[in-house]
PDB file of N, CA, C and O in Angstrom:
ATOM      1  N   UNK A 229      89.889  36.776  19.059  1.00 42.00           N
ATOM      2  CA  UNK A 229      90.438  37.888  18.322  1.00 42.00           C
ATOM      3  C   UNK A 229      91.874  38.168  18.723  1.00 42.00           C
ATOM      4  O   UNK A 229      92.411  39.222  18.383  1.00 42.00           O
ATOM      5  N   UNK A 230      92.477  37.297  19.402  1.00 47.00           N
ATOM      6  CA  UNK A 230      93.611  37.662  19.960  1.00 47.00           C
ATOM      7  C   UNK A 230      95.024  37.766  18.769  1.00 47.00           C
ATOM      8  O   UNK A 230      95.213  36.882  17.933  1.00 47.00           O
ATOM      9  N   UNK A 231      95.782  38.815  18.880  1.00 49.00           N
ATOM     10  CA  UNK A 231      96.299  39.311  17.559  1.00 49.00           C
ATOM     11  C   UNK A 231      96.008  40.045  16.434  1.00 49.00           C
ATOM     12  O   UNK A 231      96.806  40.410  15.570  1.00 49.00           O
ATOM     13  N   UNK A 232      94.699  40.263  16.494  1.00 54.00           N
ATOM     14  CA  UNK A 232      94.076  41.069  15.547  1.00 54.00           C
ATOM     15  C   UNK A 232      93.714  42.465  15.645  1.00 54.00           C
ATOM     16  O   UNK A 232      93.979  42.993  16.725  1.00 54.00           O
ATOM     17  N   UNK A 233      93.239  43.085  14.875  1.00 59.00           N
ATOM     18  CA  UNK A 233      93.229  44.407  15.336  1.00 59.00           C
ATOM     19  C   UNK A 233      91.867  44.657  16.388  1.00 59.00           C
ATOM     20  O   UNK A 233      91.032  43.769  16.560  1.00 59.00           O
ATOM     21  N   UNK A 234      91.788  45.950  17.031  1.00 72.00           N
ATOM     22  CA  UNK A 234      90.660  45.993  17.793  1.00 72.00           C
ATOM     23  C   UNK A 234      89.956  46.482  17.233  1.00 72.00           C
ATOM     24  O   UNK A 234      90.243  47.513  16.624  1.00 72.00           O
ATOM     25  N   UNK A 235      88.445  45.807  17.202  1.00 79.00           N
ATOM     26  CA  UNK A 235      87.535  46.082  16.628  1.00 79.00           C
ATOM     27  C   UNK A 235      86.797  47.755  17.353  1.00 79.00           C
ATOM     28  O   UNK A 235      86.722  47.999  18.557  1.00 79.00           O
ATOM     29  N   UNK A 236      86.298  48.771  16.121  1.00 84.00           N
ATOM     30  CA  UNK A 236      85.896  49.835  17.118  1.00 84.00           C
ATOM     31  C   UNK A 236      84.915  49.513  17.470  1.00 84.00           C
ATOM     32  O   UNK A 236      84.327  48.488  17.122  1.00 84.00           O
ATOM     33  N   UNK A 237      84.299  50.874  18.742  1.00 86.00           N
ATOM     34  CA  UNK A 237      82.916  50.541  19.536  1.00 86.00           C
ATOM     35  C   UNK A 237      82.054  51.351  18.760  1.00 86.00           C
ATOM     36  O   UNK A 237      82.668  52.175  18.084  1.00 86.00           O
ATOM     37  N   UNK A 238      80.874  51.376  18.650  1.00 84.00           N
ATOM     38  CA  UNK A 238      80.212  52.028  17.681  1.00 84.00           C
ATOM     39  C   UNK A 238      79.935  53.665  17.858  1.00 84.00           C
ATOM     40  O   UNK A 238      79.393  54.319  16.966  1.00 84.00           O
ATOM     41  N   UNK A 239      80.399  54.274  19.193  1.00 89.00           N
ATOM     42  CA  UNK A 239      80.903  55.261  19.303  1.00 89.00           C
ATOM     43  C   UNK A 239      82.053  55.639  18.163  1.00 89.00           C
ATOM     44  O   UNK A 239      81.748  56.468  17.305  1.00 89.00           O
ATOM     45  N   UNK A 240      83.564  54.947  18.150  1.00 89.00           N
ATOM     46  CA  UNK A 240      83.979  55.341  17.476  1.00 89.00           C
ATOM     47  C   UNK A 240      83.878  55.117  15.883  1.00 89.00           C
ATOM     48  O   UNK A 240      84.911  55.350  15.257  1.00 89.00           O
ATOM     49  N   UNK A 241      83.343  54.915  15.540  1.00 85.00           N
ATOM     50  CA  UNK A 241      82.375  53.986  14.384  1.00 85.00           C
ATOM     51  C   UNK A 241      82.315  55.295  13.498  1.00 85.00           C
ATOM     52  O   UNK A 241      82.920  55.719  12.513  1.00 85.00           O
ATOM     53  N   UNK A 242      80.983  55.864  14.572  1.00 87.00           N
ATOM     54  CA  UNK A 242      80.643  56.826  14.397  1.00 87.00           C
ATOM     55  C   UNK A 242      80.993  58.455  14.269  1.00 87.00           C
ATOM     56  O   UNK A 242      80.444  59.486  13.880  1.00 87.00           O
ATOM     57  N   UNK A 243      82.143  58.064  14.792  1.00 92.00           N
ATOM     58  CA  UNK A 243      83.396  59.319  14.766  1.00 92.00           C
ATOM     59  C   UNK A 243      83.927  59.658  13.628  1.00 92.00           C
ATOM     60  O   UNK A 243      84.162  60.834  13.352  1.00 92.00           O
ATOM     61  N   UNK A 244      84.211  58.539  12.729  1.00 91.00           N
ATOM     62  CA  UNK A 244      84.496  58.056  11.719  1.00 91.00           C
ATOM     63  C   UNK A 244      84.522  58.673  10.657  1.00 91.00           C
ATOM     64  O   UNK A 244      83.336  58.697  10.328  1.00 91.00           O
ATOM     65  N   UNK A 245      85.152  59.248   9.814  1.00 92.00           N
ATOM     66  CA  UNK A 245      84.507  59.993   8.315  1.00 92.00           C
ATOM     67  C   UNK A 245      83.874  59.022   7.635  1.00 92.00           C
ATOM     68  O   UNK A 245      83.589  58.083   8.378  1.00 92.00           O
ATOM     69  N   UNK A 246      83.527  58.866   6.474  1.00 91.00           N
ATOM     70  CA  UNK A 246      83.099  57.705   5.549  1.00 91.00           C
ATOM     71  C   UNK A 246      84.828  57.170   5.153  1.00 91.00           C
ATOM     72  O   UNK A 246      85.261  56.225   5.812  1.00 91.00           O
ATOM     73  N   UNK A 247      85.585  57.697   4.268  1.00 93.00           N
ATOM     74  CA  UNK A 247      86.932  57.337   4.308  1.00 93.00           C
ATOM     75  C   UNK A 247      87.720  56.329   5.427  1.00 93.00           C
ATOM     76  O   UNK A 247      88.347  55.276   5.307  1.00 93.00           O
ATOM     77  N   UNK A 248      87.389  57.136   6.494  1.00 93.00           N
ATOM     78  CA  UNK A 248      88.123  56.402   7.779  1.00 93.00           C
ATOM     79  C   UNK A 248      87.552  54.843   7.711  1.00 93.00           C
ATOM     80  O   UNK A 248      88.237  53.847   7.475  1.00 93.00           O
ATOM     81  N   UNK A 249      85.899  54.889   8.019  1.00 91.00           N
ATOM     82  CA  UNK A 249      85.065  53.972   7.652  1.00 91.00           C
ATOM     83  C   UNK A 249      85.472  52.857   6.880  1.00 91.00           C
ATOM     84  O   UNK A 249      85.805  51.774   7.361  1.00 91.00           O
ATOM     85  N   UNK A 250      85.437  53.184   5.476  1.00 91.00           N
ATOM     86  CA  UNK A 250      85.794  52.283   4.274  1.00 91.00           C
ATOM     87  C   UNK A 250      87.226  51.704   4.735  1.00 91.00           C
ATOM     88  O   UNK A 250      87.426  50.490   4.693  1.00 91.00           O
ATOM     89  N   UNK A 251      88.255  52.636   5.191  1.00 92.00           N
ATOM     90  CA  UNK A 251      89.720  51.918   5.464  1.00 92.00           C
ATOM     91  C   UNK A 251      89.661  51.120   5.917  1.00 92.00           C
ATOM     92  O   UNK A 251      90.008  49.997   5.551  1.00 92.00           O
ATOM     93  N   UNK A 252      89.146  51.498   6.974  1.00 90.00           N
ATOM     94  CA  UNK A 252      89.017  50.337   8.422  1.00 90.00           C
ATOM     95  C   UNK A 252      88.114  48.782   7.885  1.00 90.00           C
ATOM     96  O   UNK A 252      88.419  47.694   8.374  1.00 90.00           O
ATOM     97  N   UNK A 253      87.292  48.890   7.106  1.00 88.00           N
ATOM     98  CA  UNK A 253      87.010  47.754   6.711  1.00 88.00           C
ATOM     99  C   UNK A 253      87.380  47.022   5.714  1.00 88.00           C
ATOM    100  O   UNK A 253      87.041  45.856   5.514  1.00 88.00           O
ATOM    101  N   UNK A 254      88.287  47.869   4.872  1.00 92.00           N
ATOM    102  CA  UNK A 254      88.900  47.327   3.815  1.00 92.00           C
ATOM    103  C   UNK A 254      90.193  46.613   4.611  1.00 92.00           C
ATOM    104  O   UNK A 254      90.568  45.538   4.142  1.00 92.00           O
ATOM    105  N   UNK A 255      90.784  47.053   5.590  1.00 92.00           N
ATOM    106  CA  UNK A 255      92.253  46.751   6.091  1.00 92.00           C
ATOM    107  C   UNK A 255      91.830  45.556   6.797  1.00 92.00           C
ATOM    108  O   UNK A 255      92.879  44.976   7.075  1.00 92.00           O
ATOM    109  N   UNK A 256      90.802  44.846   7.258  1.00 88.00           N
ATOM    110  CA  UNK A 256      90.182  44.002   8.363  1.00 88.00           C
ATOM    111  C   UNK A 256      89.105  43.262   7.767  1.00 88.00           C
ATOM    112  O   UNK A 256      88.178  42.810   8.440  1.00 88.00           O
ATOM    113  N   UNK A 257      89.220  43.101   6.285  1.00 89.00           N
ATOM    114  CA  UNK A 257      87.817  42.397   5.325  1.00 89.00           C
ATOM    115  C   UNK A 257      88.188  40.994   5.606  1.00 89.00           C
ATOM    116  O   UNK A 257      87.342  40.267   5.084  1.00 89.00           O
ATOM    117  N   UNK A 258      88.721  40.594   5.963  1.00 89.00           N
ATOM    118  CA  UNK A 258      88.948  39.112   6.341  1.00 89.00           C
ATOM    119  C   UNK A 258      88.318  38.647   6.996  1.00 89.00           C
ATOM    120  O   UNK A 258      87.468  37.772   6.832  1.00 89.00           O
ATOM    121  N   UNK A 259      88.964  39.662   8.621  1.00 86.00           N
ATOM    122  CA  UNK A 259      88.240  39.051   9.339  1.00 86.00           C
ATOM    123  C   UNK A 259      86.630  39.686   9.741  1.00 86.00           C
ATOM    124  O   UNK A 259      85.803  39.313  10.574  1.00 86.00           O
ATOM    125  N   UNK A 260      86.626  40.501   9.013  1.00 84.00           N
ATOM    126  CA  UNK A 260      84.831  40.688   9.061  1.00 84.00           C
ATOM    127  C   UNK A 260      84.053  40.044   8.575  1.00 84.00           C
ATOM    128  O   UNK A 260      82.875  39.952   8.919  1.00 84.00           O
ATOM    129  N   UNK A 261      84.699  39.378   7.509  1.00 83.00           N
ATOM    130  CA  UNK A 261      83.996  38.461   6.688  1.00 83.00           C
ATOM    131  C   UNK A 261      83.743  37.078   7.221  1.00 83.00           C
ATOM    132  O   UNK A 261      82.874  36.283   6.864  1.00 83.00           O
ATOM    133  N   UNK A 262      84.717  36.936   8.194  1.00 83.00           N
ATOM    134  CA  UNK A 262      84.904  35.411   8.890  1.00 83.00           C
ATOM    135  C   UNK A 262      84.005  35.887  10.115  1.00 83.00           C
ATOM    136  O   UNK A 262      83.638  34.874  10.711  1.00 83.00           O
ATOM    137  N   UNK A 263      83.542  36.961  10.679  1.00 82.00           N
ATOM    138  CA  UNK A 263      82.640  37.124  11.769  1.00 82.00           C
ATOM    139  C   UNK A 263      81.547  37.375  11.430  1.00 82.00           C
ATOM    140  O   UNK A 263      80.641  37.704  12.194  1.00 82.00           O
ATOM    141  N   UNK A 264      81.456  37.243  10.094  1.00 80.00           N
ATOM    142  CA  UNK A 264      79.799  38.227   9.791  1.00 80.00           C
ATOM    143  C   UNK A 264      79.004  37.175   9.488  1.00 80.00           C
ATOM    144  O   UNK A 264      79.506  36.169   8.988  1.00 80.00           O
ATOM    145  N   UNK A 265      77.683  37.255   9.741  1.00 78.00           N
ATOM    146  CA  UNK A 265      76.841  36.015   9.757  1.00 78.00           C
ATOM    147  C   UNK A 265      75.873  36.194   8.281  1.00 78.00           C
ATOM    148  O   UNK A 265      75.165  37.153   7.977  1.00 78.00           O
ATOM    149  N   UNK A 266      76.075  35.147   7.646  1.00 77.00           N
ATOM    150  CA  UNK A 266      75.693  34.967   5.923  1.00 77.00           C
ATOM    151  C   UNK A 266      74.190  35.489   5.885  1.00 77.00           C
ATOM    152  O   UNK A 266      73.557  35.346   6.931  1.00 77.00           O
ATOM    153  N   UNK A 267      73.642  35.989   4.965  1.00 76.00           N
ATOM    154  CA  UNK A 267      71.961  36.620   4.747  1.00 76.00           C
ATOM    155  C   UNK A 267      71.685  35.114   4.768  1.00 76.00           C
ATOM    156  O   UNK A 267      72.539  34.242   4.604  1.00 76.00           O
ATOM    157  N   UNK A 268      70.615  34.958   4.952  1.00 77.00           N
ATOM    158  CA  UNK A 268      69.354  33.936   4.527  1.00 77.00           C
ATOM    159  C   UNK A 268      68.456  34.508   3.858  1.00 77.00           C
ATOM    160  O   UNK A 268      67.926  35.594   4.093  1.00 77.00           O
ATOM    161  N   UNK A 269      68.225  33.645   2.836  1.00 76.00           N
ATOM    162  CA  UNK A 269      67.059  34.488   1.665  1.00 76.00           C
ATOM    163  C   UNK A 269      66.120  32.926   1.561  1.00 76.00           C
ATOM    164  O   UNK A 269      66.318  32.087   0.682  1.00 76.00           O
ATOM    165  N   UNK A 270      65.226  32.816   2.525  1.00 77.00           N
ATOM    166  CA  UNK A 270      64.491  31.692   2.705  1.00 77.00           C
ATOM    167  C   UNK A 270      62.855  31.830   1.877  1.00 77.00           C
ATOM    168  O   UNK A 270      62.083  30.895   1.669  1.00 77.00           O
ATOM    169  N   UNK A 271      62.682  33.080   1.563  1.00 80.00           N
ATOM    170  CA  UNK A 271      61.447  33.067   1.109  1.00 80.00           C
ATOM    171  C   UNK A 271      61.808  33.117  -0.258  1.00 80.00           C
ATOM    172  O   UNK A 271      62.919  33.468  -0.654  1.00 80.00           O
ATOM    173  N   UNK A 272      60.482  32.622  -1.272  1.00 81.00           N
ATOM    174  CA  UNK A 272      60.044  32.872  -2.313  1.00 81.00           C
ATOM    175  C   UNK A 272      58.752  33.920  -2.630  1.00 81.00           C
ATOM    176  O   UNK A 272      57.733  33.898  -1.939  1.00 81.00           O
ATOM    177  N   UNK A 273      58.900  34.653  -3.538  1.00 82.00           N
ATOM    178  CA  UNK A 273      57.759  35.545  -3.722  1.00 82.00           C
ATOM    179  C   UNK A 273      57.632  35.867  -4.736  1.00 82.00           C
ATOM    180  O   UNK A 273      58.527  36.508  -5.288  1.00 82.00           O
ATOM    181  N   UNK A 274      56.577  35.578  -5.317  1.00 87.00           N
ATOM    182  CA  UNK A 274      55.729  36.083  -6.870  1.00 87.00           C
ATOM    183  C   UNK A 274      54.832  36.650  -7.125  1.00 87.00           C
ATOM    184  O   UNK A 274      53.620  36.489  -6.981  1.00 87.00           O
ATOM    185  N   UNK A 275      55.695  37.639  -7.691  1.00 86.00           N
ATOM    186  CA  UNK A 275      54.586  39.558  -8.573  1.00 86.00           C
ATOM    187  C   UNK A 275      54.369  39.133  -9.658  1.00 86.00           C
ATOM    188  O   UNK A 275      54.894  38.195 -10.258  1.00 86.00           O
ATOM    189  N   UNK A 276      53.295  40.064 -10.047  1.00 90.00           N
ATOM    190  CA  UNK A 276      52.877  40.556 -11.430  1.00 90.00           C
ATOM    191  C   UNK A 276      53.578  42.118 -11.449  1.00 90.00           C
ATOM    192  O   UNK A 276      53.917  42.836 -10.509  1.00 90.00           O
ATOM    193  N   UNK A 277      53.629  42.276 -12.545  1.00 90.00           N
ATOM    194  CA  UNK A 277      54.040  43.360 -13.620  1.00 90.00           C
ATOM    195  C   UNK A 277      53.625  43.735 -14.440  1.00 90.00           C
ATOM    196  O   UNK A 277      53.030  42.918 -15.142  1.00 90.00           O
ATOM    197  N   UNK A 278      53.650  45.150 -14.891  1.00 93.00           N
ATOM    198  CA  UNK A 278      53.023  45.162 -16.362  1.00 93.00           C
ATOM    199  C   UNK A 278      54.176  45.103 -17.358  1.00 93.00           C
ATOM    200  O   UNK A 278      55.358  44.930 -17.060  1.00 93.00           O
ATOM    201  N   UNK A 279      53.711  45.259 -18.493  1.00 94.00           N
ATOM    202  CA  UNK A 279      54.536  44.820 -19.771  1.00 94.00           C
ATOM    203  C   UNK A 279      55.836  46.288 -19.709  1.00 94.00           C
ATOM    204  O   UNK A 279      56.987  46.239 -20.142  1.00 94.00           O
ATOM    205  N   UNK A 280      55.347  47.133 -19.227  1.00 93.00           N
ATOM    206  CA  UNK A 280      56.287  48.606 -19.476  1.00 93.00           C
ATOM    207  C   UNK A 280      57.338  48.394 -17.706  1.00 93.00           C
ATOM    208  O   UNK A 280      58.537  48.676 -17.708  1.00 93.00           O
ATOM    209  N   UNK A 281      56.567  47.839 -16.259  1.00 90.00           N
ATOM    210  CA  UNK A 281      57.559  48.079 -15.605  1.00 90.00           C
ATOM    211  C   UNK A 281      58.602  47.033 -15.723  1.00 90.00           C
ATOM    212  O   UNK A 281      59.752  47.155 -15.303  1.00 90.00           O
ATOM    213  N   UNK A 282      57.996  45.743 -16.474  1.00 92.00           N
ATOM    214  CA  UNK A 282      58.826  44.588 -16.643  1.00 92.00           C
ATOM    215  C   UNK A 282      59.921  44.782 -17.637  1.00 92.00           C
ATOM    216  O   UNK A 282      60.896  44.033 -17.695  1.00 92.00           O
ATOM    217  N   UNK A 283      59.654  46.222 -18.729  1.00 93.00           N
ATOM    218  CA  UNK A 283      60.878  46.577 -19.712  1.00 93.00           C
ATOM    219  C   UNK A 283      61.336  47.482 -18.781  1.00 93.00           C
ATOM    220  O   UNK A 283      62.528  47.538 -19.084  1.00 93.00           O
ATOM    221  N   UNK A 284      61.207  48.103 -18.005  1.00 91.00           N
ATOM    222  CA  UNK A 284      62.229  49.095 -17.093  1.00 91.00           C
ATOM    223  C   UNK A 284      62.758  48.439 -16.367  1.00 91.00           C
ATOM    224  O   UNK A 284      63.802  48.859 -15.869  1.00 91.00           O
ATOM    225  N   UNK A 285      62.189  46.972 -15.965  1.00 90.00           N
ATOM    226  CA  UNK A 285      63.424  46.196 -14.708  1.00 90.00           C
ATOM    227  C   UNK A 285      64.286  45.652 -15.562  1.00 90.00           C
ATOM    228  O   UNK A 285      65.494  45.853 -15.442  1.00 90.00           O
ATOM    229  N   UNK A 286      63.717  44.815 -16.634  1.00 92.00           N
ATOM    230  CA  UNK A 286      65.087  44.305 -17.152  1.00 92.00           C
ATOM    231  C   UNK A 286      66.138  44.840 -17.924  1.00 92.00           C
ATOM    232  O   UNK A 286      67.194  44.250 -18.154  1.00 92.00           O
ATOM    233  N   UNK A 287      65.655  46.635 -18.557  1.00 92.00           N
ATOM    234  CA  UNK A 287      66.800  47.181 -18.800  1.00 92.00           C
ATOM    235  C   UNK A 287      67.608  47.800 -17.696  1.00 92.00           C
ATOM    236  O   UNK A 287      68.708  48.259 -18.004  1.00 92.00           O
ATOM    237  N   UNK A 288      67.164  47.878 -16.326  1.00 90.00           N
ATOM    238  CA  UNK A 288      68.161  48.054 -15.571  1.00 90.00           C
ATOM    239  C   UNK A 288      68.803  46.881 -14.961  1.00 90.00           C
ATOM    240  O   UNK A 288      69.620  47.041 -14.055  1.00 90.00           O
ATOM    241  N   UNK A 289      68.493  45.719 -15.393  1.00 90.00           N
ATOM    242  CA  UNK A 289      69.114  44.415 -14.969  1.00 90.00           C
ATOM    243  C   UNK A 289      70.293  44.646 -15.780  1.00 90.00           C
ATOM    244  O   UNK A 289      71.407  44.589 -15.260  1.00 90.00           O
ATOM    245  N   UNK A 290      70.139  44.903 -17.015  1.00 92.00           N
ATOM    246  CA  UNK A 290      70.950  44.663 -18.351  1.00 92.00           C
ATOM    247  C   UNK A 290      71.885  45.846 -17.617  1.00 92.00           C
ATOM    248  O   UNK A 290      72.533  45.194 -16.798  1.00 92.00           O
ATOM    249  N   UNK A 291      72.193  46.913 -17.518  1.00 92.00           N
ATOM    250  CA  UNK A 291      72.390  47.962 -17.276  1.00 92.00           C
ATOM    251  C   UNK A 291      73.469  47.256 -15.941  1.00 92.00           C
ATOM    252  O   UNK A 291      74.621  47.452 -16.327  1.00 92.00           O
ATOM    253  N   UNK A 292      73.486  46.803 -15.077  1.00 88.00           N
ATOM    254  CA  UNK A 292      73.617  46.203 -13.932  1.00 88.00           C
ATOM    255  C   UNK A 292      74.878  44.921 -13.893  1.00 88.00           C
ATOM    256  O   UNK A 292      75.809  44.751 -13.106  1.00 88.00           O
ATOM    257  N   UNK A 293      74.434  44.138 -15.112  1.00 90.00           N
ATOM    258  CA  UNK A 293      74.862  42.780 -15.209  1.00 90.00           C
ATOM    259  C   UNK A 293      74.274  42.008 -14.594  1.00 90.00           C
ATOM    260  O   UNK A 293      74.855  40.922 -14.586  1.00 90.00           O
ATOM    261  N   UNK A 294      72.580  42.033 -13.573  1.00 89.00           N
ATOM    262  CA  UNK A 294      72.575  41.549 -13.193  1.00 89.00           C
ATOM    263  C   UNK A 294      71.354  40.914 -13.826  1.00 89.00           C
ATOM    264  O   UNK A 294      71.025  41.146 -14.989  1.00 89.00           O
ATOM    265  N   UNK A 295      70.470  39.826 -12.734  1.00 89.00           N
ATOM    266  CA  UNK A 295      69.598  38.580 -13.474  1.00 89.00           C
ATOM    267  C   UNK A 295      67.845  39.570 -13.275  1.00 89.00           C
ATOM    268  O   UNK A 295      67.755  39.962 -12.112  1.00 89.00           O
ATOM    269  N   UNK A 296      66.580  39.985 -14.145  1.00 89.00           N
ATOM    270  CA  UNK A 296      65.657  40.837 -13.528  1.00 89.00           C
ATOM    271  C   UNK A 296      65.414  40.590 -12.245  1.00 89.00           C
ATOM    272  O   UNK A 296      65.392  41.455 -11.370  1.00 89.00           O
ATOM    273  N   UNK A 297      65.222  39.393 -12.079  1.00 86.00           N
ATOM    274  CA  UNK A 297      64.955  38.854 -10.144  1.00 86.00           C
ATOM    275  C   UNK A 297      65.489  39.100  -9.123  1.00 86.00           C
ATOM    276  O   UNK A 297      64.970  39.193  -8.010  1.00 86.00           O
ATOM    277  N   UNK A 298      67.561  39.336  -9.690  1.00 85.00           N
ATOM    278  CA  UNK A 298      68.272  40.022  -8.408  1.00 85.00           C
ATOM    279  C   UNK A 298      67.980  41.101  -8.447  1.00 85.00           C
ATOM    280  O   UNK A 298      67.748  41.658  -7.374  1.00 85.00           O
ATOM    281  N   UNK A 299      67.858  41.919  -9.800  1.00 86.00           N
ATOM    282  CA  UNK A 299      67.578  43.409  -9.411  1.00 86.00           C
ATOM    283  C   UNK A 299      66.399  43.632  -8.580  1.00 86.00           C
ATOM    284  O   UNK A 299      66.676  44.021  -7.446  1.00 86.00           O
ATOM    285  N   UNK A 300      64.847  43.456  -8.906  1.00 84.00           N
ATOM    286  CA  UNK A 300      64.061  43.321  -8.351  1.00 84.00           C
ATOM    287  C   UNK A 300      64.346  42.931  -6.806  1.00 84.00           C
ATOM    288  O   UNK A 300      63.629  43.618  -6.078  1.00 84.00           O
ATOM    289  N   UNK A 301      64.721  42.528  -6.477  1.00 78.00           N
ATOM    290  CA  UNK A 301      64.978  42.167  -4.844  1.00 78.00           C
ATOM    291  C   UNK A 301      65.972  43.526  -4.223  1.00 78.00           C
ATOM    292  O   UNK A 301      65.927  43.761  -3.015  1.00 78.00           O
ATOM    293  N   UNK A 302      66.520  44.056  -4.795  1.00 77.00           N
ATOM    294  CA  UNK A 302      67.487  45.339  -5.045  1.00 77.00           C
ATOM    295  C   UNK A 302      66.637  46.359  -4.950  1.00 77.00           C
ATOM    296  O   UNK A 302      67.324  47.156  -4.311  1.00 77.00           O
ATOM    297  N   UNK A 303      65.458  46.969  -5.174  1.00 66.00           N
ATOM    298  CA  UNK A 303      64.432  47.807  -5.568  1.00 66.00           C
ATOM    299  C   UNK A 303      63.901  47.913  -3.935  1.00 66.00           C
ATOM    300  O   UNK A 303      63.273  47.104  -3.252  1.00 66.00           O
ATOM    301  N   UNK A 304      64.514  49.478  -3.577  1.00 67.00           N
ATOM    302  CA  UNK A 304      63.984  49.811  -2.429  1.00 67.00           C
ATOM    303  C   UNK A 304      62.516  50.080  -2.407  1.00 67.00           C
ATOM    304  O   UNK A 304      62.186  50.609  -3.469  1.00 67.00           O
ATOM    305  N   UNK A 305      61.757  49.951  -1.789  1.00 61.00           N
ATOM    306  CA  UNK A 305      60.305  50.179  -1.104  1.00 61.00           C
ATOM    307  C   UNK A 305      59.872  51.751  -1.250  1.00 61.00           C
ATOM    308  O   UNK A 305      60.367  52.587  -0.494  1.00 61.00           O
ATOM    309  N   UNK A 306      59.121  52.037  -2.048  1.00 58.00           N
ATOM    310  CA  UNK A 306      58.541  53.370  -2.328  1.00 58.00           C
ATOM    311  C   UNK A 306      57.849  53.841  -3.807  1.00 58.00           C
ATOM    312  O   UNK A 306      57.392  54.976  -3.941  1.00 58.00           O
TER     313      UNK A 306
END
């Protein structure tokens, strides 16, 4: 990291407004991006649906731009 900015400690992280937050990672997206370690999405998994929640996912896919399957993976737990 030598030359770069100093990364905060999660103390000051946490000090942080949300604003401060967002700056700080917007000003340093480089190299967070070059330190951050890629998701792995190694599993496969197949639901059933019914005919009405399968028209509510894919109009919020549509809604989204995105594909029903990414949204679905998007869909917090509850």
């Amino acid at each position: 990291m030598a030359g770069g900015p100093t990364r905060p400690s999660a103390r000051d992280i946490a000090a942080m407004d949300e604003a401060e937050r967002a700056q700080w990672f917007y000003d340093n997206r480089e190299q967070v991006a070059e330190e951050s370690t890629p998701a792995v999405l190694d599993r496969v998994v197949s639901v059933r649906v019914s005919p009405d929640d399968l028209g509510l996912l894919t109009e919020a896919a549509a809604a989204t731009g995105m594909k029903p399957s990414a949204t679905a993976g998007r869909v917090p737990p509850g």
